Amino acid sequence: MRIGALELPWPVWVAAVVVVAVVVLLVGLSLRRRVFDPEPQERAPAAATESASRAAPESAPATAFSPLPGDPIDPAIHNVVAAAPLGGKPPVVTRTIRPGWRGPDGVTRPADVEAGPGDSMRYG
């Protein structure tokens, strides 16, 4: 193949086209990374905060709690996932399905419970 004064065999031209295509692809990926990913300076404060929060000792770890059958339903600590007809009685816990978690700042995950009608003598 001849272009101007330069005459090279066709495999050399194919190799040159492939090299140019790879360079264009790599430059495009580099530009994409710069446009869509935050700069390292922007990530540094978040990383510093994250490592500081991991290093800081917690005053009290979270502890699991399981409501007992017969406990009155409290929406702040119970998540009712199943319920039986109440028949006009106040709802109580009949079964704990998944325990909840309570930390120093309060309930971090409410307990999943099954609710049913309460004993009227208990609340009377």
Short mmCIF file of N, CA and C in Angstrom, two decimals:
data_model
loop_
_atom_site.label_atom_id
_atom_site.label_comp_id
_atom_site.label_asym_id
_atom_site.label_seq_id
_atom_site.Cartn_x
_atom_site.Cartn_y
_atom_site.Cartn_z
N MET A 1 0.85 -1.17 0.00
CA MET A 1 0.00 0.00 0.00
C MET A 1 0.90 1.24 0.00
N ARG A 2 0.51 2.20 -0.81
CA ARG A 2 1.35 3.38 -0.94
C ARG A 2 0.54 4.63 -0.62
N ILE A 3 1.07 5.43 0.33
CA ILE A 3 0.48 6.73 0.63
C ILE A 3 1.61 7.74 0.51
N GLY A 4 1.49 8.60 -0.44
CA GLY A 4 2.53 9.58 -0.70
C GLY A 4 3.83 8.88 -1.07
N ALA A 5 4.93 9.23 -0.40
CA ALA A 5 6.22 8.62 -0.68
C ALA A 5 6.44 7.37 0.16
N LEU A 6 5.50 7.08 1.09
CA LEU A 6 5.65 5.96 2.01
C LEU A 6 4.97 4.72 1.45
N GLU A 7 5.74 3.64 1.25
CA GLU A 7 5.15 2.40 0.76
C GLU A 7 5.44 1.31 1.79
N LEU A 8 4.33 0.77 2.40
CA LEU A 8 4.45 -0.28 3.41
C LEU A 8 3.49 -1.41 3.08
N PRO A 9 3.82 -2.63 3.50
CA PRO A 9 2.90 -3.74 3.25
C PRO A 9 1.64 -3.60 4.10
N TRP A 10 0.53 -4.21 3.66
CA TRP A 10 -0.76 -4.03 4.34
C TRP A 10 -0.76 -4.49 5.79
N PRO A 11 -0.02 -5.55 6.24
CA PRO A 11 -0.05 -5.90 7.67
C PRO A 11 0.47 -4.78 8.57
N VAL A 12 1.41 -4.00 8.06
CA VAL A 12 1.92 -2.88 8.85
C VAL A 12 0.83 -1.82 9.03
N TRP A 13 0.06 -1.57 7.96
CA TRP A 13 -1.03 -0.59 8.06
C TRP A 13 -2.11 -1.08 9.03
N VAL A 14 -2.42 -2.37 9.01
CA VAL A 14 -3.42 -2.92 9.93
C VAL A 14 -2.94 -2.78 11.37
N ALA A 15 -1.68 -3.09 11.59
CA ALA A 15 -1.12 -2.95 12.94
C ALA A 15 -1.17 -1.49 13.39
N ALA A 16 -0.88 -0.57 12.50
CA ALA A 16 -0.92 0.85 12.86
C ALA A 16 -2.34 1.28 13.22
N VAL A 17 -3.33 0.80 12.47
CA VAL A 17 -4.72 1.14 12.76
C VAL A 17 -5.14 0.57 14.11
N VAL A 18 -4.72 -0.65 14.42
CA VAL A 18 -5.04 -1.26 15.71
C VAL A 18 -4.41 -0.47 16.85
N VAL A 19 -3.17 -0.08 16.70
CA VAL A 19 -2.49 0.70 17.74
C VAL A 19 -3.21 2.02 17.96
N VAL A 20 -3.59 2.70 16.91
CA VAL A 20 -4.31 3.97 17.04
C VAL A 20 -5.65 3.74 17.74
N ALA A 21 -6.34 2.67 17.39
CA ALA A 21 -7.64 2.38 18.02
C ALA A 21 -7.47 2.11 19.51
N VAL A 22 -6.45 1.37 19.90
CA VAL A 22 -6.21 1.09 21.32
C VAL A 22 -5.87 2.37 22.06
N VAL A 23 -5.06 3.21 21.49
CA VAL A 23 -4.71 4.49 22.14
C VAL A 23 -5.95 5.35 22.32
N VAL A 24 -6.79 5.43 21.31
CA VAL A 24 -8.02 6.22 21.41
C VAL A 24 -8.91 5.64 22.51
N LEU A 25 -9.01 4.32 22.59
CA LEU A 25 -9.83 3.68 23.62
C LEU A 25 -9.30 3.99 25.01
N LEU A 26 -8.00 3.88 25.21
CA LEU A 26 -7.42 4.15 26.53
C LEU A 26 -7.57 5.61 26.93
N VAL A 27 -7.40 6.51 26.00
CA VAL A 27 -7.59 7.93 26.29
C VAL A 27 -9.04 8.21 26.65
N GLY A 28 -9.95 7.58 25.93
CA GLY A 28 -11.38 7.75 26.23
C GLY A 28 -11.73 7.24 27.62
N LEU A 29 -11.18 6.08 28.00
CA LEU A 29 -11.44 5.56 29.34
C LEU A 29 -10.85 6.47 30.41
N SER A 30 -9.68 7.00 30.14
CA SER A 30 -9.06 7.91 31.10
C SER A 30 -9.89 9.18 31.29
N LEU A 31 -10.40 9.72 30.18
CA LEU A 31 -11.24 10.91 30.27
C LEU A 31 -12.55 10.59 30.99
N ARG A 32 -13.12 9.41 30.72
CA ARG A 32 -14.37 9.02 31.38
C ARG A 32 -14.16 8.93 32.88
N ARG A 33 -13.05 8.35 33.29
CA ARG A 33 -12.76 8.21 34.72
C ARG A 33 -12.62 9.58 35.38
N ARG A 34 -12.01 10.51 34.69
CA ARG A 34 -11.86 11.86 35.25
C ARG A 34 -13.18 12.60 35.34
N VAL A 35 -14.06 12.38 34.38
CA VAL A 35 -15.33 13.09 34.35
C VAL A 35 -16.30 12.51 35.37
N PHE A 36 -16.42 11.17 35.45
CA PHE A 36 -17.46 10.56 36.27
C PHE A 36 -17.02 10.18 37.67
N ASP A 37 -15.74 10.00 37.91
CA ASP A 37 -15.27 9.66 39.25
C ASP A 37 -14.76 10.91 39.94
N PRO A 38 -15.00 11.02 41.26
CA PRO A 38 -14.49 12.20 41.97
C PRO A 38 -12.97 12.17 42.04
N GLU A 39 -12.42 13.33 42.15
CA GLU A 39 -10.97 13.45 42.26
C GLU A 39 -10.51 12.90 43.61
N PRO A 40 -9.26 12.45 43.71
CA PRO A 40 -8.77 11.91 44.98
C PRO A 40 -8.87 12.91 46.13
N GLN A 41 -8.70 14.22 45.85
CA GLN A 41 -8.83 15.21 46.92
C GLN A 41 -10.24 15.24 47.49
N GLU A 42 -11.24 15.02 46.62
CA GLU A 42 -12.62 15.05 47.09
C GLU A 42 -12.94 13.81 47.91
N ARG A 43 -12.28 12.70 47.63
CA ARG A 43 -12.53 11.48 48.37
C ARG A 43 -11.78 11.45 49.70
N ALA A 44 -10.69 12.19 49.83
CA ALA A 44 -9.86 12.13 51.01
C ALA A 44 -10.61 12.47 52.30
N PRO A 45 -11.40 13.57 52.37
CA PRO A 45 -12.09 13.85 53.63
C PRO A 45 -13.04 12.73 54.03
N ALA A 46 -13.75 12.14 53.08
CA ALA A 46 -14.67 11.05 53.41
C ALA A 46 -13.90 9.85 53.93
N ALA A 47 -12.76 9.56 53.31
CA ALA A 47 -11.97 8.42 53.76
C ALA A 47 -11.41 8.68 55.15
N ALA A 48 -10.99 9.91 55.42
CA ALA A 48 -10.47 10.25 56.74
C ALA A 48 -11.57 10.13 57.79
N THR A 49 -12.76 10.59 57.47
CA THR A 49 -13.88 10.49 58.40
C THR A 49 -14.23 9.04 58.66
N GLU A 50 -14.23 8.24 57.61
CA GLU A 50 -14.57 6.83 57.75
C GLU A 50 -13.55 6.12 58.64
N SER A 51 -12.27 6.37 58.43
CA SER A 51 -11.26 5.71 59.25
C SER A 51 -11.31 6.21 60.68
N ALA A 52 -11.65 7.48 60.88
CA ALA A 52 -11.77 8.01 62.24
C ALA A 52 -12.96 7.39 62.95
N SER A 53 -14.06 7.17 62.23
CA SER A 53 -15.22 6.58 62.88
C SER A 53 -14.97 5.11 63.21
N ARG A 54 -14.15 4.44 62.40
CA ARG A 54 -13.83 3.05 62.72
C ARG A 54 -12.90 2.98 63.92
N ALA A 55 -12.02 3.95 64.07
CA ALA A 55 -11.06 3.93 65.15
C ALA A 55 -11.68 4.37 66.47
N ALA A 56 -12.75 5.16 66.42
CA ALA A 56 -13.36 5.66 67.65
C ALA A 56 -14.05 4.53 68.40
N PRO A 57 -13.73 4.36 69.67
CA PRO A 57 -14.40 3.30 70.44
C PRO A 57 -15.85 3.68 70.73
N GLU A 58 -16.71 2.68 70.68
CA GLU A 58 -18.11 2.94 70.99
C GLU A 58 -18.32 2.78 72.48
N SER A 59 -19.21 3.59 73.04
CA SER A 59 -19.44 3.53 74.47
C SER A 59 -20.11 2.23 74.87
N ALA A 60 -21.07 1.77 74.07
CA ALA A 60 -21.75 0.51 74.36
C ALA A 60 -22.14 -0.14 73.05
N PRO A 61 -21.82 -1.40 72.87
CA PRO A 61 -22.20 -2.06 71.62
C PRO A 61 -23.69 -2.33 71.58
N ALA A 62 -24.19 -2.56 70.38
CA ALA A 62 -25.60 -2.88 70.22
C ALA A 62 -25.85 -4.28 70.78
N THR A 63 -27.01 -4.44 71.41
CA THR A 63 -27.37 -5.74 71.98
C THR A 63 -28.71 -6.18 71.40
N ALA A 64 -28.87 -7.48 71.27
CA ALA A 64 -30.10 -8.04 70.74
C ALA A 64 -31.15 -8.09 71.86
N PHE A 65 -32.41 -7.93 71.48
CA PHE A 65 -33.49 -8.10 72.44
C PHE A 65 -34.62 -8.86 71.76
N SER A 66 -35.28 -9.72 72.53
CA SER A 66 -36.40 -10.51 72.03
C SER A 66 -37.61 -10.26 72.92
N PRO A 67 -38.67 -9.68 72.38
CA PRO A 67 -39.87 -9.48 73.17
C PRO A 67 -40.46 -10.83 73.60
N LEU A 68 -41.06 -10.84 74.77
CA LEU A 68 -41.67 -12.05 75.30
C LEU A 68 -43.14 -12.12 74.90
N PRO A 69 -43.68 -13.32 74.75
CA PRO A 69 -45.11 -13.43 74.48
C PRO A 69 -45.91 -12.78 75.61
N GLY A 70 -46.90 -11.99 75.22
CA GLY A 70 -47.72 -11.28 76.18
C GLY A 70 -47.32 -9.83 76.37
N ASP A 71 -46.14 -9.44 75.87
CA ASP A 71 -45.73 -8.03 75.95
C ASP A 71 -46.64 -7.19 75.06
N PRO A 72 -47.06 -6.00 75.53
CA PRO A 72 -47.89 -5.15 74.67
C PRO A 72 -47.08 -4.67 73.46
N ILE A 73 -47.75 -4.48 72.34
CA ILE A 73 -47.10 -4.03 71.12
C ILE A 73 -46.71 -2.57 71.26
N ASP A 74 -45.44 -2.29 71.04
CA ASP A 74 -44.92 -0.92 71.04
C ASP A 74 -44.30 -0.67 69.67
N PRO A 75 -44.88 0.23 68.85
CA PRO A 75 -44.35 0.46 67.50
C PRO A 75 -42.90 0.92 67.47
N ALA A 76 -42.40 1.47 68.56
CA ALA A 76 -41.02 1.94 68.59
C ALA A 76 -40.03 0.78 68.62
N ILE A 77 -40.42 -0.37 69.17
CA ILE A 77 -39.49 -1.50 69.27
C ILE A 77 -40.00 -2.76 68.59
N HIS A 78 -41.26 -2.77 68.13
CA HIS A 78 -41.82 -3.95 67.47
C HIS A 78 -42.22 -3.63 66.05
N ASN A 79 -41.95 -4.57 65.15
CA ASN A 79 -42.40 -4.50 63.77
C ASN A 79 -43.32 -5.71 63.57
N VAL A 80 -44.63 -5.47 63.51
CA VAL A 80 -45.58 -6.56 63.39
C VAL A 80 -45.59 -7.05 61.94
N VAL A 81 -45.18 -8.32 61.75
CA VAL A 81 -45.14 -8.89 60.40
C VAL A 81 -46.27 -9.89 60.18
N ALA A 82 -46.93 -10.31 61.25
CA ALA A 82 -48.08 -11.21 61.15
C ALA A 82 -49.01 -10.89 62.31
N ALA A 83 -50.31 -10.97 62.07
CA ALA A 83 -51.26 -10.65 63.12
C ALA A 83 -52.48 -11.54 63.02
N ALA A 84 -53.01 -11.90 64.18
CA ALA A 84 -54.27 -12.64 64.25
C ALA A 84 -55.38 -11.64 64.51
N PRO A 85 -56.64 -11.98 64.21
CA PRO A 85 -57.74 -11.05 64.52
C PRO A 85 -57.77 -10.74 66.01
N LEU A 86 -57.96 -9.46 66.32
CA LEU A 86 -57.86 -9.03 67.71
C LEU A 86 -59.17 -9.19 68.48
N GLY A 87 -60.27 -9.09 67.83
CA GLY A 87 -61.56 -9.24 68.51
C GLY A 87 -61.79 -8.19 69.58
N GLY A 88 -61.31 -6.98 69.37
CA GLY A 88 -61.55 -5.89 70.32
C GLY A 88 -60.58 -5.86 71.49
N LYS A 89 -59.64 -6.79 71.56
CA LYS A 89 -58.67 -6.82 72.65
C LYS A 89 -57.39 -6.10 72.21
N PRO A 90 -56.61 -5.58 73.16
CA PRO A 90 -55.36 -4.89 72.78
C PRO A 90 -54.36 -5.91 72.22
N PRO A 91 -53.55 -5.51 71.24
CA PRO A 91 -52.59 -6.44 70.65
C PRO A 91 -51.41 -6.70 71.58
N VAL A 92 -50.96 -7.94 71.58
CA VAL A 92 -49.76 -8.32 72.33
C VAL A 92 -48.88 -9.18 71.44
N VAL A 93 -47.65 -9.34 71.85
CA VAL A 93 -46.71 -10.21 71.13
C VAL A 93 -47.11 -11.65 71.39
N THR A 94 -47.26 -12.43 70.34
CA THR A 94 -47.52 -13.87 70.51
C THR A 94 -46.28 -14.70 70.18
N ARG A 95 -45.41 -14.16 69.32
CA ARG A 95 -44.18 -14.87 68.95
C ARG A 95 -43.18 -13.88 68.38
N THR A 96 -41.91 -14.05 68.75
CA THR A 96 -40.83 -13.24 68.16
C THR A 96 -40.29 -13.98 66.96
N ILE A 97 -40.33 -13.33 65.81
CA ILE A 97 -39.84 -13.95 64.57
C ILE A 97 -38.36 -13.66 64.37
N ARG A 98 -37.95 -12.41 64.62
CA ARG A 98 -36.54 -12.02 64.51
C ARG A 98 -36.25 -11.03 65.62
N PRO A 99 -35.21 -11.25 66.42
CA PRO A 99 -34.91 -10.31 67.51
C PRO A 99 -34.51 -8.94 66.97
N GLY A 100 -34.72 -7.93 67.79
CA GLY A 100 -34.32 -6.58 67.43
C GLY A 100 -32.97 -6.25 68.01
N TRP A 101 -32.48 -5.06 67.67
CA TRP A 101 -31.18 -4.59 68.19
C TRP A 101 -31.35 -3.22 68.81
N ARG A 102 -30.72 -3.04 69.95
CA ARG A 102 -30.79 -1.78 70.69
C ARG A 102 -29.36 -1.34 70.97
N GLY A 103 -29.05 -0.10 70.62
CA GLY A 103 -27.72 0.45 70.86
C GLY A 103 -27.78 1.60 71.85
N PRO A 104 -26.68 2.32 72.01
CA PRO A 104 -26.66 3.43 72.95
C PRO A 104 -27.58 4.58 72.55
N ASP A 105 -27.90 4.69 71.26
CA ASP A 105 -28.78 5.77 70.79
C ASP A 105 -30.23 5.33 70.66
N GLY A 106 -30.56 4.14 71.10
CA GLY A 106 -31.93 3.64 71.01
C GLY A 106 -32.00 2.41 70.13
N VAL A 107 -33.18 2.10 69.65
CA VAL A 107 -33.40 0.91 68.85
C VAL A 107 -32.83 1.12 67.46
N THR A 108 -31.94 0.22 67.04
CA THR A 108 -31.37 0.32 65.70
C THR A 108 -32.15 -0.53 64.70
N ARG A 109 -32.76 -1.63 65.18
CA ARG A 109 -33.63 -2.44 64.34
C ARG A 109 -34.74 -3.01 65.21
N PRO A 110 -36.01 -2.69 64.91
CA PRO A 110 -37.09 -3.23 65.72
C PRO A 110 -37.20 -4.75 65.55
N ALA A 111 -37.74 -5.40 66.56
CA ALA A 111 -37.93 -6.84 66.51
C ALA A 111 -39.14 -7.16 65.63
N ASP A 112 -39.02 -8.18 64.79
CA ASP A 112 -40.15 -8.65 63.99
C ASP A 112 -40.95 -9.61 64.86
N VAL A 113 -42.23 -9.30 65.04
CA VAL A 113 -43.07 -10.09 65.93
C VAL A 113 -44.38 -10.46 65.26
N GLU A 114 -45.03 -11.45 65.84
CA GLU A 114 -46.39 -11.83 65.46
C GLU A 114 -47.29 -11.31 66.58
N ALA A 115 -48.39 -10.69 66.22
CA ALA A 115 -49.28 -10.10 67.21
C ALA A 115 -50.59 -10.86 67.26
N GLY A 116 -51.20 -10.82 68.41
CA GLY A 116 -52.50 -11.46 68.59
C GLY A 116 -53.27 -10.74 69.68
N PRO A 117 -54.50 -11.21 69.98
CA PRO A 117 -55.30 -10.54 70.99
C PRO A 117 -54.70 -10.74 72.38
N GLY A 118 -54.75 -9.65 73.16
CA GLY A 118 -54.21 -9.70 74.52
C GLY A 118 -55.22 -10.26 75.49
N ASP A 119 -54.75 -10.69 76.64
CA ASP A 119 -55.59 -11.21 77.70
C ASP A 119 -56.23 -10.02 78.42
N SER A 120 -57.53 -9.95 78.45
CA SER A 120 -58.21 -8.80 79.04
C SER A 120 -57.96 -8.69 80.53
N MET A 121 -57.65 -9.79 81.19
CA MET A 121 -57.36 -9.77 82.62
C MET A 121 -56.02 -9.07 82.90
N ARG A 122 -55.08 -9.20 81.99
CA ARG A 122 -53.76 -8.62 82.19
C ARG A 122 -53.83 -7.09 82.14
N TYR A 123 -54.68 -6.55 81.29
CA TYR A 123 -54.77 -5.09 81.12
C TYR A 123 -55.94 -4.49 81.85
N GLY A 124 -56.75 -5.28 82.50
CA GLY A 124 -57.96 -4.79 83.13
C GLY A 124 -57.71 -4.12 84.38
#
